[in-house]
XYZ file of C-alpha atoms in Angstrom:
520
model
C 96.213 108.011 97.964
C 94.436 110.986 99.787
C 93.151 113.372 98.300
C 93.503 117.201 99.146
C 91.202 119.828 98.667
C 92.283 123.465 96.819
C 88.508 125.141 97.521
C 88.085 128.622 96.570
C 86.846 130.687 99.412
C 83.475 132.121 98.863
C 80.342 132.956 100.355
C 80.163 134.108 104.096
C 83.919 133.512 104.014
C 85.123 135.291 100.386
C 82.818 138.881 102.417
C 84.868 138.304 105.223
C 87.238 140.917 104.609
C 88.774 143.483 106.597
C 86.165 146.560 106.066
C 87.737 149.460 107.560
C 89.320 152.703 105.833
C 92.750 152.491 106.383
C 94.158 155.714 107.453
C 98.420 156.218 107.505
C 100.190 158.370 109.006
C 101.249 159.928 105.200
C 100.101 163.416 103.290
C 96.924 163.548 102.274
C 97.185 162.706 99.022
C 98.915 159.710 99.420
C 96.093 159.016 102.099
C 93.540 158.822 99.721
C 95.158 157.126 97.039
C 95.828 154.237 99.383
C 92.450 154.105 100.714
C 90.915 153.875 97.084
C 93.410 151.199 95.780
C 92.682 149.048 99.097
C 88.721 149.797 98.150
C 89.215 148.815 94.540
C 91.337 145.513 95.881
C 87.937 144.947 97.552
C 85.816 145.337 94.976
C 87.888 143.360 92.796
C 87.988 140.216 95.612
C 84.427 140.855 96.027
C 83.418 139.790 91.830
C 86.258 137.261 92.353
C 88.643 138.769 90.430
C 91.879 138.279 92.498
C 94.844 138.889 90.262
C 93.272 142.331 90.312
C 92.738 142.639 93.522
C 96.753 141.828 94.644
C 97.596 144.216 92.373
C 95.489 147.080 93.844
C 96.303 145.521 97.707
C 100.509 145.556 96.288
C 99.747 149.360 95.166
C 98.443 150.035 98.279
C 100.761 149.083 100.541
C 103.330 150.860 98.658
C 102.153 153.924 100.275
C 101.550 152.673 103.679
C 103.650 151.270 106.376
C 102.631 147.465 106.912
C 99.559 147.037 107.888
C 97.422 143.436 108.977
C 94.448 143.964 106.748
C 95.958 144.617 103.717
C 98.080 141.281 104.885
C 95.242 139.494 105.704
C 92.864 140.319 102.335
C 95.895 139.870 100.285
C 96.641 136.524 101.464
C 93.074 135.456 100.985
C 93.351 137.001 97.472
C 96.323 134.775 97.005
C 95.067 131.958 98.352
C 91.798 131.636 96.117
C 94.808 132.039 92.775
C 96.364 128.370 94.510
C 99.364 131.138 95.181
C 99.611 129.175 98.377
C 103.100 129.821 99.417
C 102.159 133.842 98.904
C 99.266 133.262 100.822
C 100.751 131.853 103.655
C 103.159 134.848 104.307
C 100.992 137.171 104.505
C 98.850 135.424 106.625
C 101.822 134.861 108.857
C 102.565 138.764 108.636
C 99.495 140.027 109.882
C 99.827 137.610 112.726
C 102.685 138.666 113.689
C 101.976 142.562 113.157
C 99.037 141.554 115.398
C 100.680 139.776 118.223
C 103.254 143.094 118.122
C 100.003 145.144 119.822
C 98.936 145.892 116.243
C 95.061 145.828 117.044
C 93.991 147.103 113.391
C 92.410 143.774 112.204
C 89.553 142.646 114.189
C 89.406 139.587 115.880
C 87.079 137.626 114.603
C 89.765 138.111 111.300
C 92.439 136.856 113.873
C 90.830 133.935 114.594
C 89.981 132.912 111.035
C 94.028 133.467 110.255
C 94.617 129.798 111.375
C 91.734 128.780 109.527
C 92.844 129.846 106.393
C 96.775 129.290 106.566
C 96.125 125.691 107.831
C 94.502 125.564 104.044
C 97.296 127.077 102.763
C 99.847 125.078 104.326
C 98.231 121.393 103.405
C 98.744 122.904 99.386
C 102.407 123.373 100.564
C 102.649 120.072 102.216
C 103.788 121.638 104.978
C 102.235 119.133 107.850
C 103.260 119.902 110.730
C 102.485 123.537 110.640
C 98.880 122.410 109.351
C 98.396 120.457 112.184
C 99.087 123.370 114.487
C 96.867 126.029 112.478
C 94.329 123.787 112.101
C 94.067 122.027 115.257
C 93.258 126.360 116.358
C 90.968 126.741 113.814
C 88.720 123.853 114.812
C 88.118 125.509 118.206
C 87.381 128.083 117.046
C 84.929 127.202 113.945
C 83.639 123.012 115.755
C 80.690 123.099 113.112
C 83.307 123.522 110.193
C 83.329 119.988 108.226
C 86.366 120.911 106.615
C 88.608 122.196 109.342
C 87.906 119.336 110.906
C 88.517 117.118 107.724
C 91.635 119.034 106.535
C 93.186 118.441 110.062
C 92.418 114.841 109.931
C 94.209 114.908 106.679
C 97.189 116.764 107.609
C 97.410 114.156 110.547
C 97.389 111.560 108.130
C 100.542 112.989 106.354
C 102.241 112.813 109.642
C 101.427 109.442 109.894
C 99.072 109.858 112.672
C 96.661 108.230 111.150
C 94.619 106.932 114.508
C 94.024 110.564 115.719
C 92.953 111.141 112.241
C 90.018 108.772 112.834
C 88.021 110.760 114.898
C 88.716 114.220 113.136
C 87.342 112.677 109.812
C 85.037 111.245 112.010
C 83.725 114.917 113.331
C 83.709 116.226 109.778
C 81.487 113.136 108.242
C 78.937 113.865 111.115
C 78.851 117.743 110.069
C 78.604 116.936 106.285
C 78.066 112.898 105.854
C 78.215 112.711 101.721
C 81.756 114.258 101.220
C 82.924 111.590 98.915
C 86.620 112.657 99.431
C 86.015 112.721 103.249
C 84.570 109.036 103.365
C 87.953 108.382 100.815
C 90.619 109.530 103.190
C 89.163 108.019 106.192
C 88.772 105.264 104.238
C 92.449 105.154 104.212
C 93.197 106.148 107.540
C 91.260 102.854 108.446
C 93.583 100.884 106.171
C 97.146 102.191 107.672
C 95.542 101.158 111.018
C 94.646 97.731 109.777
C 90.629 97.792 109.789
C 90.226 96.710 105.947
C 86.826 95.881 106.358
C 86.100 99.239 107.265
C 88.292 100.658 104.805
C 86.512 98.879 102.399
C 82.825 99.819 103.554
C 84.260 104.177 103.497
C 86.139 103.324 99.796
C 82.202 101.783 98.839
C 80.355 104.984 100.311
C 82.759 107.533 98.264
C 81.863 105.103 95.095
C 77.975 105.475 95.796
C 78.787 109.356 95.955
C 80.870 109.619 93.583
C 80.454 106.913 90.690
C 82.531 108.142 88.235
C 85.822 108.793 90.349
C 88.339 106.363 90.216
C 90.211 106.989 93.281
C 88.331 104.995 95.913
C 88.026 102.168 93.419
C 92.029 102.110 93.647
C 92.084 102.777 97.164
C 89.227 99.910 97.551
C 91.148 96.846 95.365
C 94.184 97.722 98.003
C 91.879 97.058 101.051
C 90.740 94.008 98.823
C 94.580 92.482 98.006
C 95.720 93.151 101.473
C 92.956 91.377 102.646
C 94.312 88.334 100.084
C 90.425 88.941 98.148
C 92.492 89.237 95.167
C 89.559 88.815 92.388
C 87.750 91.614 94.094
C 91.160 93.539 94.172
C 91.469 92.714 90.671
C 87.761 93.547 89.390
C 88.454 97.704 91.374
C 92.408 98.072 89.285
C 90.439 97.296 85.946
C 87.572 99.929 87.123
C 90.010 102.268 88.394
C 91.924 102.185 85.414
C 88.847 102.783 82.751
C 88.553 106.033 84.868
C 91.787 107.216 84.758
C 94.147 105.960 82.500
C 97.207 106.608 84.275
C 96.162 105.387 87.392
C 98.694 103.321 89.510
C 96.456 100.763 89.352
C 98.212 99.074 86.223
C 101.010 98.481 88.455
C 98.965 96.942 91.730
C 96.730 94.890 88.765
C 99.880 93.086 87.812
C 100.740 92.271 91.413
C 97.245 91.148 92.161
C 97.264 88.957 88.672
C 100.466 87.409 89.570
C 99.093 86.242 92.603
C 96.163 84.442 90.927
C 98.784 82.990 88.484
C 97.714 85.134 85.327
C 101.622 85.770 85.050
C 101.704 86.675 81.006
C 98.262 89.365 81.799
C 100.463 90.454 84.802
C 103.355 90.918 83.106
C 101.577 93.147 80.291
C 100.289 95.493 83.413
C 103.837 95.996 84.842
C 105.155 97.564 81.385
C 102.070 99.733 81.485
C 103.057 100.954 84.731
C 106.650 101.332 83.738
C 105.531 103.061 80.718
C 103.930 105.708 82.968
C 106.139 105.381 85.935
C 109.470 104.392 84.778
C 110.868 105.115 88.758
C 108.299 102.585 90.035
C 110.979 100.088 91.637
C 108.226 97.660 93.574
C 106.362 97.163 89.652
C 110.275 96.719 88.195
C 110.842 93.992 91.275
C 106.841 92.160 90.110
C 107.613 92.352 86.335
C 111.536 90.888 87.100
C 109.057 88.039 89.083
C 106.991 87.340 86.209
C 109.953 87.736 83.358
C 111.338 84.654 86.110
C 108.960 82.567 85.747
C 108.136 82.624 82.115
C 112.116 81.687 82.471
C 113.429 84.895 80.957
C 115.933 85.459 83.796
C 118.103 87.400 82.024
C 115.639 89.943 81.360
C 114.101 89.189 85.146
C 118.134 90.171 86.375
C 117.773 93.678 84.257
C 114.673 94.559 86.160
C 115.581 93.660 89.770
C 118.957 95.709 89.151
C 116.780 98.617 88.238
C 115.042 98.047 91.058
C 117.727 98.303 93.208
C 119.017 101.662 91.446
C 115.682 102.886 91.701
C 115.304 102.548 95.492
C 118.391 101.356 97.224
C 117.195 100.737 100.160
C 114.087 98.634 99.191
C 115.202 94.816 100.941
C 112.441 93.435 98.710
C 114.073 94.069 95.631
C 117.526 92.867 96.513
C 115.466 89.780 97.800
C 114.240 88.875 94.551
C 117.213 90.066 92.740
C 119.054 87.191 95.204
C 116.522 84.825 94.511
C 117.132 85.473 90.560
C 120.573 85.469 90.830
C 120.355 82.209 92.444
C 118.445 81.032 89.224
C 121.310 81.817 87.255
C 123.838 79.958 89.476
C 125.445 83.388 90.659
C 125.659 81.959 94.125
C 128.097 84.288 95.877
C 126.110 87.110 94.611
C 122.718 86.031 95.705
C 124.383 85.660 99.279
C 125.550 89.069 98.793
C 122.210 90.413 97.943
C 120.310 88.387 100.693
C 122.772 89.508 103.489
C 121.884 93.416 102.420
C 118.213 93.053 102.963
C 118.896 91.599 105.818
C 120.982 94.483 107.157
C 117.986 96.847 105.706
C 115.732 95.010 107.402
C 116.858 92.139 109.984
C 113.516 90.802 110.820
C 112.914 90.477 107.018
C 111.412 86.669 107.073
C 111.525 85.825 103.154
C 115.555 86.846 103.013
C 116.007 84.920 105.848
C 114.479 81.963 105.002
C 115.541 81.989 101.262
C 119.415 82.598 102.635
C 119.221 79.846 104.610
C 117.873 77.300 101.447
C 120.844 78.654 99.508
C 123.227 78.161 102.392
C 121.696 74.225 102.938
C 121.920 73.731 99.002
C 125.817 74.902 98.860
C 126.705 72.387 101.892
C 124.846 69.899 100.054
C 126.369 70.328 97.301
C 129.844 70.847 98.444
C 129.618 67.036 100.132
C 128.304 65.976 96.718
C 131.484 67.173 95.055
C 129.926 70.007 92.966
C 132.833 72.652 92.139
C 131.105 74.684 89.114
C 129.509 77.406 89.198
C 131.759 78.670 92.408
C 130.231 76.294 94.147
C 134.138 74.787 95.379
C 134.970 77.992 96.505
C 132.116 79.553 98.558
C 132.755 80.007 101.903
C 129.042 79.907 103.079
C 130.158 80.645 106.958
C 131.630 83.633 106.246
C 129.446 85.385 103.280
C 127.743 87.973 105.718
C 131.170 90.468 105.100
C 131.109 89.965 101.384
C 128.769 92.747 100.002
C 128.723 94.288 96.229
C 132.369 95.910 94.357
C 132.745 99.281 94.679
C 133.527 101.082 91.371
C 137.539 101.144 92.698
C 137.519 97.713 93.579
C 135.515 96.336 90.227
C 138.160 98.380 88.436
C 141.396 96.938 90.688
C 139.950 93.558 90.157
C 139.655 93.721 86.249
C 143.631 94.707 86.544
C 144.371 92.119 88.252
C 142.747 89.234 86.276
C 143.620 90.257 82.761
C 141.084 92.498 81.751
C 138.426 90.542 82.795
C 135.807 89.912 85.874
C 132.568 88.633 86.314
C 130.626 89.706 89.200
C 128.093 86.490 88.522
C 130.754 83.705 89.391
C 133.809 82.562 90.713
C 135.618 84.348 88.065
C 137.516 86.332 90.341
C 138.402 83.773 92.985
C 139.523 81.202 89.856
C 141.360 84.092 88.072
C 143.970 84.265 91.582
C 144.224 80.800 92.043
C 144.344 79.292 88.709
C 145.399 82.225 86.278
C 144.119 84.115 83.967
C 143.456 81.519 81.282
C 142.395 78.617 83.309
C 139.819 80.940 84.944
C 138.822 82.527 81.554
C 138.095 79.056 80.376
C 135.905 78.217 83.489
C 133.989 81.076 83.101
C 133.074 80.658 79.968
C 132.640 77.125 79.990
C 130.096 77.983 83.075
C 128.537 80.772 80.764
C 127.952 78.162 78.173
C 126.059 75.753 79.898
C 123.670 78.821 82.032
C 122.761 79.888 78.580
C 122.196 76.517 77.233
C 120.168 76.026 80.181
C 118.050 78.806 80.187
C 117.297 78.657 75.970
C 116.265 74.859 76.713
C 114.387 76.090 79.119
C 115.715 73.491 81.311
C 117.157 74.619 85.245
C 120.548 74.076 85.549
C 120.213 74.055 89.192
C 118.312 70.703 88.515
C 121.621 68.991 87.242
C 123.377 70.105 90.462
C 120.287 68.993 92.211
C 120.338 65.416 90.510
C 124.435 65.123 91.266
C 123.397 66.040 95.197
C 120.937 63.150 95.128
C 122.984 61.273 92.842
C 125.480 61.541 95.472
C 123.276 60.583 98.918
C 122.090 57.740 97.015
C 125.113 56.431 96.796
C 126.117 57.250 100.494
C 122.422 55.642 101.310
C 123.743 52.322 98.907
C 126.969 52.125 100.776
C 125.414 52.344 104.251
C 123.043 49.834 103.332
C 125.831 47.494 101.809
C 127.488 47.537 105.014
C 124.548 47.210 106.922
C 124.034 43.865 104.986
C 127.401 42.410 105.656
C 127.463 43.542 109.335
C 123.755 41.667 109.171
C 125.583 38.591 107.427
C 128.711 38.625 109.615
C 126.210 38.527 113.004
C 124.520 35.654 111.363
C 127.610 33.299 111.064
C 128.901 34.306 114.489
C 125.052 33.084 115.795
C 125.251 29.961 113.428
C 128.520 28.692 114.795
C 127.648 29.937 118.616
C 124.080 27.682 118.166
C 122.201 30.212 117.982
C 122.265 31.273 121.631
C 123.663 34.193 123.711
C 125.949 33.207 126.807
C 122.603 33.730 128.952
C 120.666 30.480 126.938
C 117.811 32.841 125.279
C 117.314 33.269 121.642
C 119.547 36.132 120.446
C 118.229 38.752 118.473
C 121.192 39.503 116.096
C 124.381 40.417 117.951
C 122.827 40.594 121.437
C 121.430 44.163 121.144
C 118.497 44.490 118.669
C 119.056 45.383 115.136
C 121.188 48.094 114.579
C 119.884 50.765 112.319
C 122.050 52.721 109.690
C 123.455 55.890 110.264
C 120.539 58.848 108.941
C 121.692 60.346 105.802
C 120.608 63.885 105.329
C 118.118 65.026 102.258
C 119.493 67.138 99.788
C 117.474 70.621 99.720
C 115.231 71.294 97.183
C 115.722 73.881 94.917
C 112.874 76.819 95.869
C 110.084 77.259 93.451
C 109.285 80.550 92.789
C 108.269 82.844 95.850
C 104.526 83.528 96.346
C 104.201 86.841 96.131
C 105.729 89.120 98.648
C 104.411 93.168 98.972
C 106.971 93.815 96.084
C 106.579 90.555 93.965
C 104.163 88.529 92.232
């Protein structure tokens, strides 16, 4: 997380305000009372007491026509009351009033006008217009540390986070123990990959500032992408003594979970949730953990919260495939691998855990296996099957009775066995995941055992047959003497000994994933 800077404006810059007596084009009265309200605005910015000074500048330009300076003080008046949207329209009014051959507000005033709605504009979030102001205002002020460190900032919210480098770079030179400074470029660092310098910028901001716990968030990050994750560990638990809230509960539980502290990780994630309930990467780690306590029930809720949190996350619909596949809801952990593929093709753990699931179906398909929609899967042609809309949830619950399960071959049984017959099968199916689960015994293991149960036999038979092939060529060389047609010792049917046809190993079932950026 960066942080951004609301600084009041005092000093040489809170006395640089436009000085001259305005004079209008007005009666004479009117004259005067403009001139003392914009004098009394003054006064009031001068002992810092803005709200009174906007009023006096508002009074004044009631009576005049529009005017830069009383643009240009009021927007520094609104500026210093974090009135930042305010603040930047009137900066941008006296710009323009000045580019329109209004010469009334002195130059060195113009100049500082990109200075101070660059500011303005980082409170507003409004980047790229930050980046253009301030990328003017460091030409014209080069010894400013915090021009240049705001624009390296507001290049970092574009994402530019090399160019940021050097401008944090410029404004640690001017000003070299700006904790937040040595914070953000500690960051910019760790977008471009350099953790190790990351890590030395999040120390520096620590030995400034000791009792903010920013950098010692930002620091276990640099730490647990850099797979240190006691280190990463050791800066959460700091980070969280000093603020409470922090995120770091949630990136603790990810960093315990992946040095197999899974019940202290699992603790952190509903800390997190507690604070951030929208979190969807901590609801994807605590559905991990929840897994492999064997609570996937519980792990399902999570991951589908994960999904409705961030639809487009392919992590989460990863895991929530890799759960579902737990459960023996086959067809729909195809369905959810396939979408994080299409979210992200290159996406390596989908791919590979897709292509386990695919290998265990075929397996057990030639094994016999039927339950569990196992008979009916179609593994070849699963990439166009994708989640029920509402409609077609609804049309399918009319068609089967009343009743559909989106976790089985319920559907596919209901059409070609009836209503009853598939009724039965699901719940038969039901019976034995739930038996499974409160035994804590994987019912993917009794699949597992039929597969092997299955190639053993194949393996028996092919051995079997290699014995009375073996046999058979033995009697033939008995009653021939012993010799091929050539005189010289034969071997065992003239060629060598044949060897049996290669059987192919059932899959094993996955353990659970190592942690990926969104699970344990």
């Amino acid at each position: 997380m960066m942080l951004n800077r609301a600084r009041r404006i005092n000093g040489a810059l809170l006395l640089a305000i436009a000085a001259s007596t305005l004079v209008a084009g007005c009666g004479k009265a009117a004259q005067t009372k403009a001139n003392e309200a914009f004098a009394q605005g003054r006064a009031a910015q001068a002992r810092r007491d803005y709200k009174t000074a906007v009023a006096d500048y508002n009074e004044a330009a009631k009576t005049l026509a529009p005017d830069p300076r009383i643009s240009y003080d009021r927007g520094l008046a609104y500026y210093n009351l974090n009135q930042y949207a305010q603040a930047d329209q009137d900066f941008t009014d006296a710009l323009r009033m000045v580019r329109g051959g209004d010469m009334r507000l002195a130059q060195n005033f113009v100049r500082a006008i990109p200075y101070f709605r660059g500011l303005s504009r980082i409170q507003e979030a409004r980047w790229s217009g930050a980046n253009d102001d301030l990328r003017l205002a460091v030409v014209s002020y080069p010894k400013s540390w915090l021009a240049w460190d705001s624009l390296g900032y507001a290049r970092a919210a574009l994402g530019d986070y090399r160019n940021a480098l050097p401008d944090y770079d410029r404004g640690l030179h001017l000003y070299p123990r700006d904790a937040i400074d040595h914070n953000n470029r500690g960051l910019a660092y760790a977008h471009t990959r350099q953790q190790r310098a990351a890590v030395a910028d999040y120390t520096t901001a620590i030995h400034l500032s000791p009792r903010w716990g920013l950098p010692y968030q930002n620091r276990g990050q640099a730490y647990f992408a850099s797979a240190d994750y006691h280190d990463a560990e050791r800066d959460f638990t700091k980070a969280i003594a000093l603020l409470p809230k922090a995120w770091s509960w949630g990136y603790r539980c990810e960093a315990r979970e992946n040095l197999g502290e899974v019940k202290a990780a699992l603790s952190d994630c509903n800390r997190a949730l507690a604070y951030y309930p929208r979190w969807s990467a901590v609801y994807v780690d605590r559905a991990w953990a929840e897994a492999t306590l064997g609570a996937n029930k519980r792990a399902l809720a999570d991951a589908n919260e994960a999904v409705k949190t961030d639809p487009h996350n392919e992590v989460a619909y990863t895991y929530r495939g890799w759960i579902r596949q737990r459960l023996m809801q086959y067809r729909a952990a195809f369905i959810d691998y396939d979408e994080a593929l299409r979210l992200n093709p290159h996406y390596a753990m989908a791919s590979q855990y897709r292509a386990s699931l695919g290998n265990f179906v075929a397996a057990a398909q030639r094994a016999g296996v039927t339950s569990y929609g196992i008979g009916s899967l179609n593994v070849a042609q699963m990439e166009s099957e994708r989640e029920p809309t509402k409609s077609e949830y609804e049309q399918r619950v009319s068609e089967c009775g009343g009743y559909y399960s989106e976790s089985d071959s319920y559907y596919d049984d209901c059409v070609q066995n009836g209503v009853a017959q598939a009724k039965n099968d699901e719940s038969s199916d039901q019976e034995a995941a739930n038996q499974a689960e409160s035994d804590a015994y994987n019912a993917q293991q009794q699949i597992q055992e039929q597969i092997n149960y299955q190639q053993q036999e194949e393996q028996n038979a092919a051995a079997q047959a290699q014995e009375e092939q073996n046999y058979a060529q033995s009697q033939s060389d008995s009653y021939s003497g012993g010799y091929s047609d050539s005189g010289s010792a034969d071997t065992g049917g003239g060629g060598g000994e044949e060897q049996a046809a290669p059987v192919e190993e059932a899959p094993v079932e996955e353990a659970p994933p190592e942690s990926d950026s969104g699970g344990g």
